[in-house]
Amino acid sequence: MTLHIETPLLESLPLSVTAGSSVWLKMDALQPSGSFKTRGIGHACETYLAQGARRFVSSSGGNAGLAVAYAGRRLKVPVTVVVPQTTTERAKELLRLENAELIVHGASWQEANDLARSLVGASDAFLHPFDDPLLWEGHATLVDEVFRAGLKPDAVVLSVGGGGLLSGVVQGLQRNGWGDIPVMAVETAGAASFHAAQKAGHTVELEQITSIATSLGAKRVCEQALQWAQVHPVHSVVVSDASALSACERFLDDHRVLVEPACGASLALAYEKAAELEPFGTVLVVVCGGATCTVDQIRAWSQKYCPAAQGQ
């Protein structure tokens, strides 16, 4: 038994018509914790429990912590999650609902992460949000499911924060013999640590995160993500916060599923008929999800960042 579920693989007619190609959705927004994080973190938690862990400690901007809290509740292991001050009230509410001990500390995830690491005792396991081979192994199951379904896309579109999903998906593509399928790695401007790393040829630390897509807010992408990009076709794409927000609203209308701007960034490529997708007949978009914002919050952000669209 695993803590994650096999999620639906759906053809999106609205997105296919808009993008001019056949767009398929891997609906990981439907994972029990609300995001793809359940895959890798669930796998890691089960592994650490088998190794004797008696408490799970995590740092998170929201979704990773929710996945740890969910896993801990299911496995009957206490959980402590440290989140930065930028974490939404919705995320805090959901963490408390999962009975996690919640600590708010620091202006950024890095500061929250430093405190979380300092809390780890001898019988505790630390759950990193994105930089752990156990996470990548779990996230790779997403591709295993697509492979078993018999759909081979011409390209995969996914969002990048710290690079855990990217690392897992490329691992999954490689192990299923799909090393030729390019990955579009999408970030929002103001949280584009992978783009900065690709440009520099090595990981670099952003001075600050200025995007509203705080779930993408890792100042430095994990080394593994950049290493995969050197042996697998990975193309960095950066979109605006406004594009991500617009995609969230349109996706809610089209598919009755609410996702975060971090996920909206990937959907924006199809909704805006991005040039990067033009060469591909069949495109798989990883709907990574995100449970840490509400529709009211997305609309409030839209009014602030997309006033022209609101007036139409």
PDB file of C-alpha atoms in Angstrom:
ATOM      1  CA  MET A   1       0.000   0.000   0.000  1.00  0.00           C
ATOM      2  CA  THR A   2       1.165   3.528  -0.759  1.00  0.00           C
ATOM      3  CA  LEU A   3       0.035   6.831   0.719  1.00  0.00           C
ATOM      4  CA  HIS A   4      -0.461   8.385  -2.718  1.00  0.00           C
ATOM      5  CA  ILE A   5      -3.214   7.459  -5.156  1.00  0.00           C
ATOM      6  CA  GLU A   6      -3.059   6.797  -8.900  1.00  0.00           C
ATOM      7  CA  THR A   7      -4.445  10.027 -10.341  1.00  0.00           C
ATOM      8  CA  PRO A   8      -6.587  10.453 -13.459  1.00  0.00           C
ATOM      9  CA  LEU A   9      -5.000  11.059 -16.843  1.00  0.00           C
ATOM     10  CA  LEU A  10      -7.440  13.231 -18.758  1.00  0.00           C
ATOM     11  CA  GLU A  11      -7.552  14.766 -22.219  1.00  0.00           C
ATOM     12  CA  SER A  12      -8.441  18.449 -21.932  1.00  0.00           C
ATOM     13  CA  LEU A  13     -10.585  19.587 -24.837  1.00  0.00           C
ATOM     14  CA  PRO A  14     -10.584  23.265 -23.748  1.00  0.00           C
ATOM     15  CA  LEU A  15      -6.796  23.344 -23.484  1.00  0.00           C
ATOM     16  CA  SER A  16      -6.334  21.297 -26.666  1.00  0.00           C
ATOM     17  CA  VAL A  17      -8.439  23.743 -28.671  1.00  0.00           C
ATOM     18  CA  THR A  18      -6.626  26.733 -27.169  1.00  0.00           C
ATOM     19  CA  ALA A  19      -3.118  25.307 -27.530  1.00  0.00           C
ATOM     20  CA  GLY A  20      -3.644  23.788 -30.969  1.00  0.00           C
ATOM     21  CA  SER A  21      -2.321  20.404 -29.838  1.00  0.00           C
ATOM     22  CA  SER A  22      -3.629  17.413 -27.887  1.00  0.00           C
ATOM     23  CA  VAL A  23      -3.218  18.386 -24.232  1.00  0.00           C
ATOM     24  CA  TRP A  24      -3.401  15.711 -21.545  1.00  0.00           C
ATOM     25  CA  LEU A  25      -3.530  16.380 -17.813  1.00  0.00           C
ATOM     26  CA  LYS A  26      -1.975  14.285 -15.052  1.00  0.00           C
ATOM     27  CA  MET A  27      -4.292  15.333 -12.238  1.00  0.00           C
ATOM     28  CA  ASP A  28      -2.036  15.246  -9.189  1.00  0.00           C
ATOM     29  CA  ALA A  29      -4.044  18.073  -7.675  1.00  0.00           C
ATOM     30  CA  LEU A  30      -6.327  15.209  -6.602  1.00  0.00           C
ATOM     31  CA  GLN A  31      -3.725  13.612  -4.308  1.00  0.00           C
ATOM     32  CA  PRO A  32      -4.930  13.329  -0.688  1.00  0.00           C
ATOM     33  CA  SER A  33      -2.817  16.283   0.507  1.00  0.00           C
ATOM     34  CA  GLY A  34      -3.764  18.373  -2.536  1.00  0.00           C
ATOM     35  CA  SER A  35      -0.519  18.126  -4.485  1.00  0.00           C
ATOM     36  CA  PHE A  36       1.995  15.769  -6.102  1.00  0.00           C
ATOM     37  CA  LYS A  37       4.095  16.046  -2.923  1.00  0.00           C
ATOM     38  CA  THR A  38       2.155  13.100  -1.465  1.00  0.00           C
ATOM     39  CA  ARG A  39       4.021  10.766  -3.845  1.00  0.00           C
ATOM     40  CA  GLY A  40       7.595  11.436  -2.822  1.00  0.00           C
ATOM     41  CA  ILE A  41       7.021  12.512   0.752  1.00  0.00           C
ATOM     42  CA  GLY A  42       4.728   9.558   1.413  1.00  0.00           C
ATOM     43  CA  HIS A  43       7.418   7.216   0.104  1.00  0.00           C
ATOM     44  CA  ALA A  44      10.084   8.922   2.226  1.00  0.00           C
ATOM     45  CA  CYS A  45       7.942   8.859   5.381  1.00  0.00           C
ATOM     46  CA  GLU A  46       7.206   5.153   4.993  1.00  0.00           C
ATOM     47  CA  THR A  47      10.923   4.489   4.465  1.00  0.00           C
ATOM     48  CA  TYR A  48      12.000   6.526   7.500  1.00  0.00           C
ATOM     49  CA  LEU A  49       9.340   4.907   9.682  1.00  0.00           C
ATOM     50  CA  ALA A  50      10.649   1.474   8.691  1.00  0.00           C
ATOM     51  CA  GLN A  51      14.109   2.689   9.719  1.00  0.00           C
ATOM     52  CA  GLY A  52      12.827   3.585  13.195  1.00  0.00           C
ATOM     53  CA  ALA A  53      11.814   7.248  12.990  1.00  0.00           C
ATOM     54  CA  ARG A  54       9.449   8.326  15.774  1.00  0.00           C
ATOM     55  CA  ARG A  55       8.735  11.885  14.597  1.00  0.00           C
ATOM     56  CA  PHE A  56       8.744  13.645  11.237  1.00  0.00           C
ATOM     57  CA  VAL A  57      10.153  17.182  11.037  1.00  0.00           C
ATOM     58  CA  SER A  58       9.704  19.285   7.905  1.00  0.00           C
ATOM     59  CA  SER A  59      10.118  22.785   6.563  1.00  0.00           C
ATOM     60  CA  SER A  60       7.696  24.023   3.955  1.00  0.00           C
ATOM     61  CA  GLY A  61       5.970  26.899   2.256  1.00  0.00           C
ATOM     62  CA  GLY A  62       2.816  24.805   2.535  1.00  0.00           C
ATOM     63  CA  ASN A  63       2.373  21.782   0.274  1.00  0.00           C
ATOM     64  CA  ALA A  64       5.349  19.712   1.409  1.00  0.00           C
ATOM     65  CA  GLY A  65       4.352  20.257   5.007  1.00  0.00           C
ATOM     66  CA  LEU A  66       0.793  19.206   4.220  1.00  0.00           C
ATOM     67  CA  ALA A  67       2.091  16.005   2.627  1.00  0.00           C
ATOM     68  CA  VAL A  68       4.239  15.244   5.687  1.00  0.00           C
ATOM     69  CA  ALA A  69       1.341  16.012   8.021  1.00  0.00           C
ATOM     70  CA  TYR A  70      -0.971  13.758   6.018  1.00  0.00           C
ATOM     71  CA  ALA A  71       1.599  10.949   5.990  1.00  0.00           C
ATOM     72  CA  GLY A  72       2.204  11.331   9.703  1.00  0.00           C
ATOM     73  CA  ARG A  73      -1.495  11.148  10.502  1.00  0.00           C
ATOM     74  CA  ARG A  74      -1.937   8.058   8.324  1.00  0.00           C
ATOM     75  CA  LEU A  75       1.162   6.380   9.780  1.00  0.00           C
ATOM     76  CA  LYS A  76       0.370   7.519  13.348  1.00  0.00           C
ATOM     77  CA  VAL A  77       3.657   9.433  13.676  1.00  0.00           C
ATOM     78  CA  PRO A  78       3.771  12.960  15.210  1.00  0.00           C
ATOM     79  CA  VAL A  79       4.763  15.746  12.818  1.00  0.00           C
ATOM     80  CA  THR A  80       6.386  19.159  13.312  1.00  0.00           C
ATOM     81  CA  VAL A  81       6.290  21.593  10.371  1.00  0.00           C
ATOM     82  CA  VAL A  82       8.184  24.903  10.282  1.00  0.00           C
ATOM     83  CA  VAL A  83       6.802  27.423   7.785  1.00  0.00           C
ATOM     84  CA  PRO A  84       7.942  30.964   6.909  1.00  0.00           C
ATOM     85  CA  GLN A  85       5.900  34.058   7.642  1.00  0.00           C
ATOM     86  CA  THR A  86       4.823  34.230   3.977  1.00  0.00           C
ATOM     87  CA  THR A  87       2.763  31.038   4.374  1.00  0.00           C
ATOM     88  CA  THR A  88      -0.935  31.572   3.713  1.00  0.00           C
ATOM     89  CA  GLU A  89      -3.549  31.326   6.461  1.00  0.00           C
ATOM     90  CA  ARG A  90      -5.186  28.579   4.412  1.00  0.00           C
ATOM     91  CA  ALA A  91      -2.008  26.482   4.559  1.00  0.00           C
ATOM     92  CA  LYS A  92      -1.714  26.964   8.317  1.00  0.00           C
ATOM     93  CA  GLU A  93      -5.341  25.999   8.771  1.00  0.00           C
ATOM     94  CA  LEU A  94      -4.875  22.788   6.766  1.00  0.00           C
ATOM     95  CA  LEU A  95      -1.718  21.858   8.680  1.00  0.00           C
ATOM     96  CA  ARG A  96      -3.568  22.230  11.974  1.00  0.00           C
ATOM     97  CA  LEU A  97      -6.407  20.132  10.569  1.00  0.00           C
ATOM     98  CA  GLU A  98      -3.887  17.322  10.022  1.00  0.00           C
ATOM     99  CA  ASN A  99      -2.871  17.653  13.707  1.00  0.00           C
ATOM    100  CA  ALA A 100       0.663  18.788  12.908  1.00  0.00           C
ATOM    101  CA  GLU A 101       2.656  20.931  15.332  1.00  0.00           C
ATOM    102  CA  LEU A 102       3.021  24.212  13.433  1.00  0.00           C
ATOM    103  CA  ILE A 103       5.893  26.670  13.944  1.00  0.00           C
ATOM    104  CA  VAL A 104       6.019  29.952  11.991  1.00  0.00           C
ATOM    105  CA  HIS A 105       9.556  31.274  11.628  1.00  0.00           C
ATOM    106  CA  GLY A 106      11.539  33.494   9.268  1.00  0.00           C
ATOM    107  CA  ALA A 107      10.928  35.646   6.237  1.00  0.00           C
ATOM    108  CA  SER A 108      11.761  32.879   3.767  1.00  0.00           C
ATOM    109  CA  TRP A 109      11.709  29.110   3.431  1.00  0.00           C
ATOM    110  CA  GLN A 110      15.488  29.021   3.949  1.00  0.00           C
ATOM    111  CA  GLU A 111      15.135  30.487   7.443  1.00  0.00           C
ATOM    112  CA  ALA A 112      12.294  28.108   8.279  1.00  0.00           C
ATOM    113  CA  ASN A 113      14.416  25.242   6.985  1.00  0.00           C
ATOM    114  CA  ASP A 114      17.378  26.193   9.184  1.00  0.00           C
ATOM    115  CA  LEU A 115      15.179  26.131  12.286  1.00  0.00           C
ATOM    116  CA  ALA A 116      13.541  22.838  11.272  1.00  0.00           C
ATOM    117  CA  ARG A 117      16.943  21.169  10.888  1.00  0.00           C
ATOM    118  CA  SER A 118      17.966  22.380  14.346  1.00  0.00           C
ATOM    119  CA  LEU A 119      14.928  20.634  15.861  1.00  0.00           C
ATOM    120  CA  VAL A 120      15.797  17.170  14.535  1.00  0.00           C
ATOM    121  CA  GLY A 121      16.633  14.742  17.336  1.00  0.00           C
ATOM    122  CA  ALA A 122      18.141  11.254  17.292  1.00  0.00           C
ATOM    123  CA  SER A 123      14.793   9.497  16.759  1.00  0.00           C
ATOM    124  CA  ASP A 124      13.435  12.057  14.275  1.00  0.00           C
ATOM    125  CA  ALA A 125      13.452  12.031  10.472  1.00  0.00           C
ATOM    126  CA  PHE A 126      13.892  15.267   8.543  1.00  0.00           C
ATOM    127  CA  LEU A 127      11.693  15.543   5.442  1.00  0.00           C
ATOM    128  CA  HIS A 128      13.213  17.947   2.942  1.00  0.00           C
ATOM    129  CA  PRO A 129      10.573  19.497   0.654  1.00  0.00           C
ATOM    130  CA  PHE A 130      12.432  18.697  -2.584  1.00  0.00           C
ATOM    131  CA  ASP A 131      16.059  17.591  -2.182  1.00  0.00           C
ATOM    132  CA  ASP A 132      16.008  13.889  -1.274  1.00  0.00           C
ATOM    133  CA  PRO A 133      16.442  10.830  -3.545  1.00  0.00           C
ATOM    134  CA  LEU A 134      13.504   9.160  -1.775  1.00  0.00           C
ATOM    135  CA  LEU A 135      11.269  12.028  -2.908  1.00  0.00           C
ATOM    136  CA  TRP A 136      12.443  11.758  -6.514  1.00  0.00           C
ATOM    137  CA  GLU A 137      11.815   8.020  -6.455  1.00  0.00           C
ATOM    138  CA  GLY A 138       8.257   8.632  -5.264  1.00  0.00           C
ATOM    139  CA  HIS A 139       7.564  11.435  -7.734  1.00  0.00           C
ATOM    140  CA  ALA A 140       8.765   9.206 -10.590  1.00  0.00           C
ATOM    141  CA  THR A 141       5.683   7.022 -10.073  1.00  0.00           C
ATOM    142  CA  LEU A 142       3.705   9.755 -11.846  1.00  0.00           C
ATOM    143  CA  VAL A 143       5.452   8.833 -15.101  1.00  0.00           C
ATOM    144  CA  ASP A 144       5.074   5.112 -14.388  1.00  0.00           C
ATOM    145  CA  GLU A 145       1.296   5.628 -14.356  1.00  0.00           C
ATOM    146  CA  VAL A 146       1.309   7.516 -17.669  1.00  0.00           C
ATOM    147  CA  PHE A 147       3.491   4.797 -19.194  1.00  0.00           C
ATOM    148  CA  ARG A 148       1.106   2.058 -18.032  1.00  0.00           C
ATOM    149  CA  ALA A 149      -1.817   4.015 -19.472  1.00  0.00           C
ATOM    150  CA  GLY A 150      -0.205   3.745 -22.907  1.00  0.00           C
ATOM    151  CA  LEU A 151       0.102   7.472 -23.611  1.00  0.00           C
ATOM    152  CA  LYS A 152       3.507   8.622 -24.850  1.00  0.00           C
ATOM    153  CA  PRO A 153       3.499  12.421 -24.995  1.00  0.00           C
ATOM    154  CA  ASP A 154       5.741  14.433 -27.272  1.00  0.00           C
ATOM    155  CA  ALA A 155       6.586  16.774 -24.382  1.00  0.00           C
ATOM    156  CA  VAL A 156       5.946  17.126 -20.650  1.00  0.00           C
ATOM    157  CA  VAL A 157       5.149  20.466 -19.014  1.00  0.00           C
ATOM    158  CA  LEU A 158       5.691  20.915 -15.273  1.00  0.00           C
ATOM    159  CA  SER A 159       6.353  23.617 -12.715  1.00  0.00           C
ATOM    160  CA  VAL A 160       9.694  23.994 -10.943  1.00  0.00           C
ATOM    161  CA  GLY A 161      10.230  25.278  -7.422  1.00  0.00           C
ATOM    162  CA  GLY A 162      13.082  23.491  -5.715  1.00  0.00           C
ATOM    163  CA  GLY A 163      13.314  20.929  -8.507  1.00  0.00           C
ATOM    164  CA  GLY A 164      11.944  17.853  -6.748  1.00  0.00           C
ATOM    165  CA  LEU A 165       9.139  17.263  -9.242  1.00  0.00           C
ATOM    166  CA  LEU A 166      11.474  17.887 -12.189  1.00  0.00           C
ATOM    167  CA  SER A 167      14.023  15.430 -10.787  1.00  0.00           C
ATOM    168  CA  GLY A 168      11.377  12.778 -10.183  1.00  0.00           C
ATOM    169  CA  VAL A 169       9.674  13.167 -13.551  1.00  0.00           C
ATOM    170  CA  VAL A 170      12.941  12.981 -15.489  1.00  0.00           C
ATOM    171  CA  GLN A 171      13.915   9.917 -13.440  1.00  0.00           C
ATOM    172  CA  GLY A 172      10.562   8.390 -14.368  1.00  0.00           C
ATOM    173  CA  LEU A 173      10.996   9.217 -18.043  1.00  0.00           C
ATOM    174  CA  GLN A 174      14.464   7.699 -18.061  1.00  0.00           C
ATOM    175  CA  ARG A 175      13.477   4.485 -16.319  1.00  0.00           C
ATOM    176  CA  ASN A 176      10.558   3.945 -18.701  1.00  0.00           C
ATOM    177  CA  GLY A 177      12.731   4.347 -21.785  1.00  0.00           C
ATOM    178  CA  TRP A 178      11.407   7.834 -22.532  1.00  0.00           C
ATOM    179  CA  GLY A 179      14.723   9.661 -22.409  1.00  0.00           C
ATOM    180  CA  ASP A 180      13.843  11.386 -25.688  1.00  0.00           C
ATOM    181  CA  ILE A 181      10.789  13.244 -24.326  1.00  0.00           C
ATOM    182  CA  PRO A 182      11.605  16.908 -23.633  1.00  0.00           C
ATOM    183  CA  VAL A 183      10.464  18.593 -20.428  1.00  0.00           C
ATOM    184  CA  MET A 184       9.286  22.197 -20.291  1.00  0.00           C
ATOM    185  CA  ALA A 185      10.316  23.425 -16.828  1.00  0.00           C
ATOM    186  CA  VAL A 186       8.114  26.405 -15.993  1.00  0.00           C
ATOM    187  CA  GLU A 187       8.656  29.057 -13.324  1.00  0.00           C
ATOM    188  CA  THR A 188       7.238  32.479 -12.553  1.00  0.00           C
ATOM    189  CA  ALA A 189       9.382  35.587 -12.809  1.00  0.00           C
ATOM    190  CA  GLY A 190      10.570  36.368  -9.307  1.00  0.00           C
ATOM    191  CA  ALA A 191      10.957  32.690  -8.374  1.00  0.00           C
ATOM    192  CA  ALA A 192      13.024  31.431 -11.304  1.00  0.00           C
ATOM    193  CA  SER A 193      15.931  29.705  -9.546  1.00  0.00           C
ATOM    194  CA  PHE A 194      16.153  26.906 -12.137  1.00  0.00           C
ATOM    195  CA  HIS A 195      16.258  29.408 -15.003  1.00  0.00           C
ATOM    196  CA  ALA A 196      19.067  31.265 -13.215  1.00  0.00           C
ATOM    197  CA  ALA A 197      20.946  27.999 -12.696  1.00  0.00           C
ATOM    198  CA  GLN A 198      20.652  26.966 -16.347  1.00  0.00           C
ATOM    199  CA  LYS A 199      21.852  30.388 -17.433  1.00  0.00           C
ATOM    200  CA  ALA A 200      24.849  30.293 -15.086  1.00  0.00           C
ATOM    201  CA  GLY A 201      25.694  26.624 -15.616  1.00  0.00           C
ATOM    202  CA  HIS A 202      25.553  25.985 -11.868  1.00  0.00           C
ATOM    203  CA  THR A 203      23.031  26.492  -9.078  1.00  0.00           C
ATOM    204  CA  VAL A 204      22.778  30.078  -7.866  1.00  0.00           C
ATOM    205  CA  GLU A 205      20.872  31.660  -5.006  1.00  0.00           C
ATOM    206  CA  LEU A 206      18.265  34.295  -5.826  1.00  0.00           C
ATOM    207  CA  GLU A 207      18.469  37.419  -3.684  1.00  0.00           C
ATOM    208  CA  GLN A 208      14.788  37.219  -2.876  1.00  0.00           C
ATOM    209  CA  ILE A 209      11.499  35.657  -3.968  1.00  0.00           C
ATOM    210  CA  THR A 210       9.193  38.312  -5.403  1.00  0.00           C
ATOM    211  CA  SER A 211       6.598  36.092  -7.130  1.00  0.00           C
ATOM    212  CA  ILE A 212       3.194  35.462  -5.585  1.00  0.00           C
ATOM    213  CA  ALA A 213       3.735  31.776  -6.444  1.00  0.00           C
ATOM    214  CA  THR A 214       5.377  31.161  -3.087  1.00  0.00           C
ATOM    215  CA  SER A 215       5.174  27.385  -3.565  1.00  0.00           C
ATOM    216  CA  LEU A 216       7.864  27.882  -6.229  1.00  0.00           C
ATOM    217  CA  GLY A 217       9.851  30.002  -3.796  1.00  0.00           C
ATOM    218  CA  ALA A 218      13.113  28.095  -3.394  1.00  0.00           C
ATOM    219  CA  LYS A 219      15.963  30.575  -3.734  1.00  0.00           C
ATOM    220  CA  ARG A 220      18.223  27.792  -4.999  1.00  0.00           C
ATOM    221  CA  VAL A 221      17.130  24.802  -7.077  1.00  0.00           C
ATOM    222  CA  CYS A 222      18.480  21.383  -6.048  1.00  0.00           C
ATOM    223  CA  GLU A 223      21.686  20.177  -7.724  1.00  0.00           C
ATOM    224  CA  GLN A 224      19.950  17.055  -9.045  1.00  0.00           C
ATOM    225  CA  ALA A 225      17.555  19.111 -11.179  1.00  0.00           C
ATOM    226  CA  LEU A 226      20.450  20.825 -12.922  1.00  0.00           C
ATOM    227  CA  GLN A 227      22.312  17.538 -13.343  1.00  0.00           C
ATOM    228  CA  TRP A 228      19.298  15.957 -15.055  1.00  0.00           C
ATOM    229  CA  ALA A 229      19.073  18.964 -17.357  1.00  0.00           C
ATOM    230  CA  GLN A 230      22.585  18.195 -18.572  1.00  0.00           C
ATOM    231  CA  VAL A 231      21.669  14.658 -19.729  1.00  0.00           C
ATOM    232  CA  HIS A 232      17.963  15.034 -20.587  1.00  0.00           C
ATOM    233  CA  PRO A 233      16.240  17.620 -22.837  1.00  0.00           C
ATOM    234  CA  VAL A 234      14.938  20.167 -20.302  1.00  0.00           C
ATOM    235  CA  HIS A 235      13.874  23.629 -21.449  1.00  0.00           C
ATOM    236  CA  SER A 236      13.418  26.483 -18.995  1.00  0.00           C
ATOM    237  CA  VAL A 237      10.361  28.709 -19.490  1.00  0.00           C
ATOM    238  CA  VAL A 238       9.470  31.743 -17.345  1.00  0.00           C
ATOM    239  CA  VAL A 239       5.950  33.206 -17.192  1.00  0.00           C
ATOM    240  CA  SER A 240       4.476  36.161 -15.339  1.00  0.00           C
ATOM    241  CA  ASP A 241       2.417  36.027 -12.153  1.00  0.00           C
ATOM    242  CA  ALA A 242      -0.457  37.457 -14.183  1.00  0.00           C
ATOM    243  CA  SER A 243      -0.271  34.562 -16.652  1.00  0.00           C
ATOM    244  CA  ALA A 244      -0.235  32.012 -13.825  1.00  0.00           C
ATOM    245  CA  LEU A 245      -3.224  33.639 -12.126  1.00  0.00           C
ATOM    246  CA  SER A 246      -5.215  33.831 -15.342  1.00  0.00           C
ATOM    247  CA  ALA A 247      -4.537  30.139 -15.973  1.00  0.00           C
ATOM    248  CA  CYS A 248      -5.776  29.260 -12.459  1.00  0.00           C
ATOM    249  CA  GLU A 249      -9.080  31.016 -13.082  1.00  0.00           C
ATOM    250  CA  ARG A 250      -9.551  29.546 -16.547  1.00  0.00           C
ATOM    251  CA  PHE A 251      -8.685  26.049 -15.316  1.00  0.00           C
ATOM    252  CA  LEU A 252     -11.241  26.362 -12.536  1.00  0.00           C
ATOM    253  CA  ASP A 253     -13.881  27.234 -15.148  1.00  0.00           C
ATOM    254  CA  ASP A 254     -12.793  24.497 -17.562  1.00  0.00           C
ATOM    255  CA  HIS A 255     -12.154  21.601 -15.160  1.00  0.00           C
ATOM    256  CA  ARG A 256     -13.766  22.565 -11.837  1.00  0.00           C
ATOM    257  CA  VAL A 257     -10.432  22.169 -10.032  1.00  0.00           C
ATOM    258  CA  LEU A 258      -8.721  24.954  -8.093  1.00  0.00           C
ATOM    259  CA  VAL A 259      -4.923  25.031  -8.301  1.00  0.00           C
ATOM    260  CA  GLU A 260      -2.287  27.411  -6.995  1.00  0.00           C
ATOM    261  CA  PRO A 261      -0.393  29.960  -9.123  1.00  0.00           C
ATOM    262  CA  ALA A 262       2.602  27.599  -8.855  1.00  0.00           C
ATOM    263  CA  CYS A 263       0.585  25.109 -10.905  1.00  0.00           C
ATOM    264  CA  GLY A 264      -1.041  27.806 -13.018  1.00  0.00           C
ATOM    265  CA  ALA A 265       2.422  28.632 -14.348  1.00  0.00           C
ATOM    266  CA  SER A 266       2.508  25.334 -16.268  1.00  0.00           C
ATOM    267  CA  LEU A 267      -1.086  25.605 -17.442  1.00  0.00           C
ATOM    268  CA  ALA A 268      -0.310  29.098 -18.758  1.00  0.00           C
ATOM    269  CA  LEU A 269       1.830  27.631 -21.549  1.00  0.00           C
ATOM    270  CA  ALA A 270      -1.198  25.898 -23.028  1.00  0.00           C
ATOM    271  CA  TYR A 271      -3.671  28.695 -22.319  1.00  0.00           C
ATOM    272  CA  GLU A 272      -1.395  31.259 -23.975  1.00  0.00           C
ATOM    273  CA  LYS A 273      -0.444  28.970 -26.873  1.00  0.00           C
ATOM    274  CA  ALA A 274       3.231  29.379 -26.008  1.00  0.00           C
ATOM    275  CA  ALA A 275       5.701  29.090 -28.852  1.00  0.00           C
ATOM    276  CA  GLU A 276       7.577  26.444 -26.860  1.00  0.00           C
ATOM    277  CA  LEU A 277       4.688  24.009 -27.400  1.00  0.00           C
ATOM    278  CA  GLU A 278       4.269  24.539 -31.148  1.00  0.00           C
ATOM    279  CA  PRO A 279       6.487  21.611 -32.265  1.00  0.00           C
ATOM    280  CA  PHE A 280       4.545  19.051 -30.233  1.00  0.00           C
ATOM    281  CA  GLY A 281       1.369  17.207 -31.195  1.00  0.00           C
ATOM    282  CA  THR A 282       0.671  15.635 -27.796  1.00  0.00           C
ATOM    283  CA  VAL A 283       1.541  17.487 -24.604  1.00  0.00           C
ATOM    284  CA  LEU A 284       1.295  16.186 -21.038  1.00  0.00           C
ATOM    285  CA  VAL A 285       0.806  18.849 -18.363  1.00  0.00           C
ATOM    286  CA  VAL A 286       1.469  17.829 -14.776  1.00  0.00           C
ATOM    287  CA  VAL A 287      -1.332  19.450 -12.777  1.00  0.00           C
ATOM    288  CA  CYS A 288       0.732  19.499  -9.607  1.00  0.00           C
ATOM    289  CA  GLY A 289      -2.063  21.130  -7.600  1.00  0.00           C
ATOM    290  CA  GLY A 290      -1.501  22.993  -4.382  1.00  0.00           C
ATOM    291  CA  ALA A 291      -3.891  23.335  -1.473  1.00  0.00           C
ATOM    292  CA  THR A 292      -2.602  26.507   0.117  1.00  0.00           C
ATOM    293  CA  CYS A 293      -4.741  29.217  -1.436  1.00  0.00           C
ATOM    294  CA  THR A 294      -8.419  29.920  -1.956  1.00  0.00           C
ATOM    295  CA  VAL A 295     -10.371  31.144  -4.961  1.00  0.00           C
ATOM    296  CA  ASP A 296     -10.941  34.465  -3.164  1.00  0.00           C
ATOM    297  CA  GLN A 297      -7.204  34.879  -2.752  1.00  0.00           C
ATOM    298  CA  ILE A 298      -6.552  34.114  -6.420  1.00  0.00           C
ATOM    299  CA  ARG A 299      -9.171  36.665  -7.442  1.00  0.00           C
ATOM    300  CA  ALA A 300      -7.734  39.279  -5.077  1.00  0.00           C
ATOM    301  CA  TRP A 301      -4.295  38.719  -6.583  1.00  0.00           C
ATOM    302  CA  SER A 302      -5.808  38.895 -10.075  1.00  0.00           C
ATOM    303  CA  GLN A 303      -7.359  42.276  -9.317  1.00  0.00           C
ATOM    304  CA  LYS A 304      -3.962  43.513  -8.182  1.00  0.00           C
ATOM    305  CA  TYR A 305      -1.774  41.967 -10.892  1.00  0.00           C
ATOM    306  CA  CYS A 306      -4.175  41.701 -13.841  1.00  0.00           C
ATOM    307  CA  PRO A 307      -6.405  44.790 -13.588  1.00  0.00           C
ATOM    308  CA  ALA A 308      -6.857  45.016 -17.370  1.00  0.00           C
ATOM    309  CA  ALA A 309      -8.212  41.471 -17.555  1.00  0.00           C
ATOM    310  CA  GLN A 310     -10.578  42.114 -14.672  1.00  0.00           C
ATOM    311  CA  GLY A 311     -12.133  45.030 -16.506  1.00  0.00           C
ATOM    312  CA  GLN A 312     -12.935  43.055 -19.661  1.00  0.00           C
TER     313      GLN A 312
END
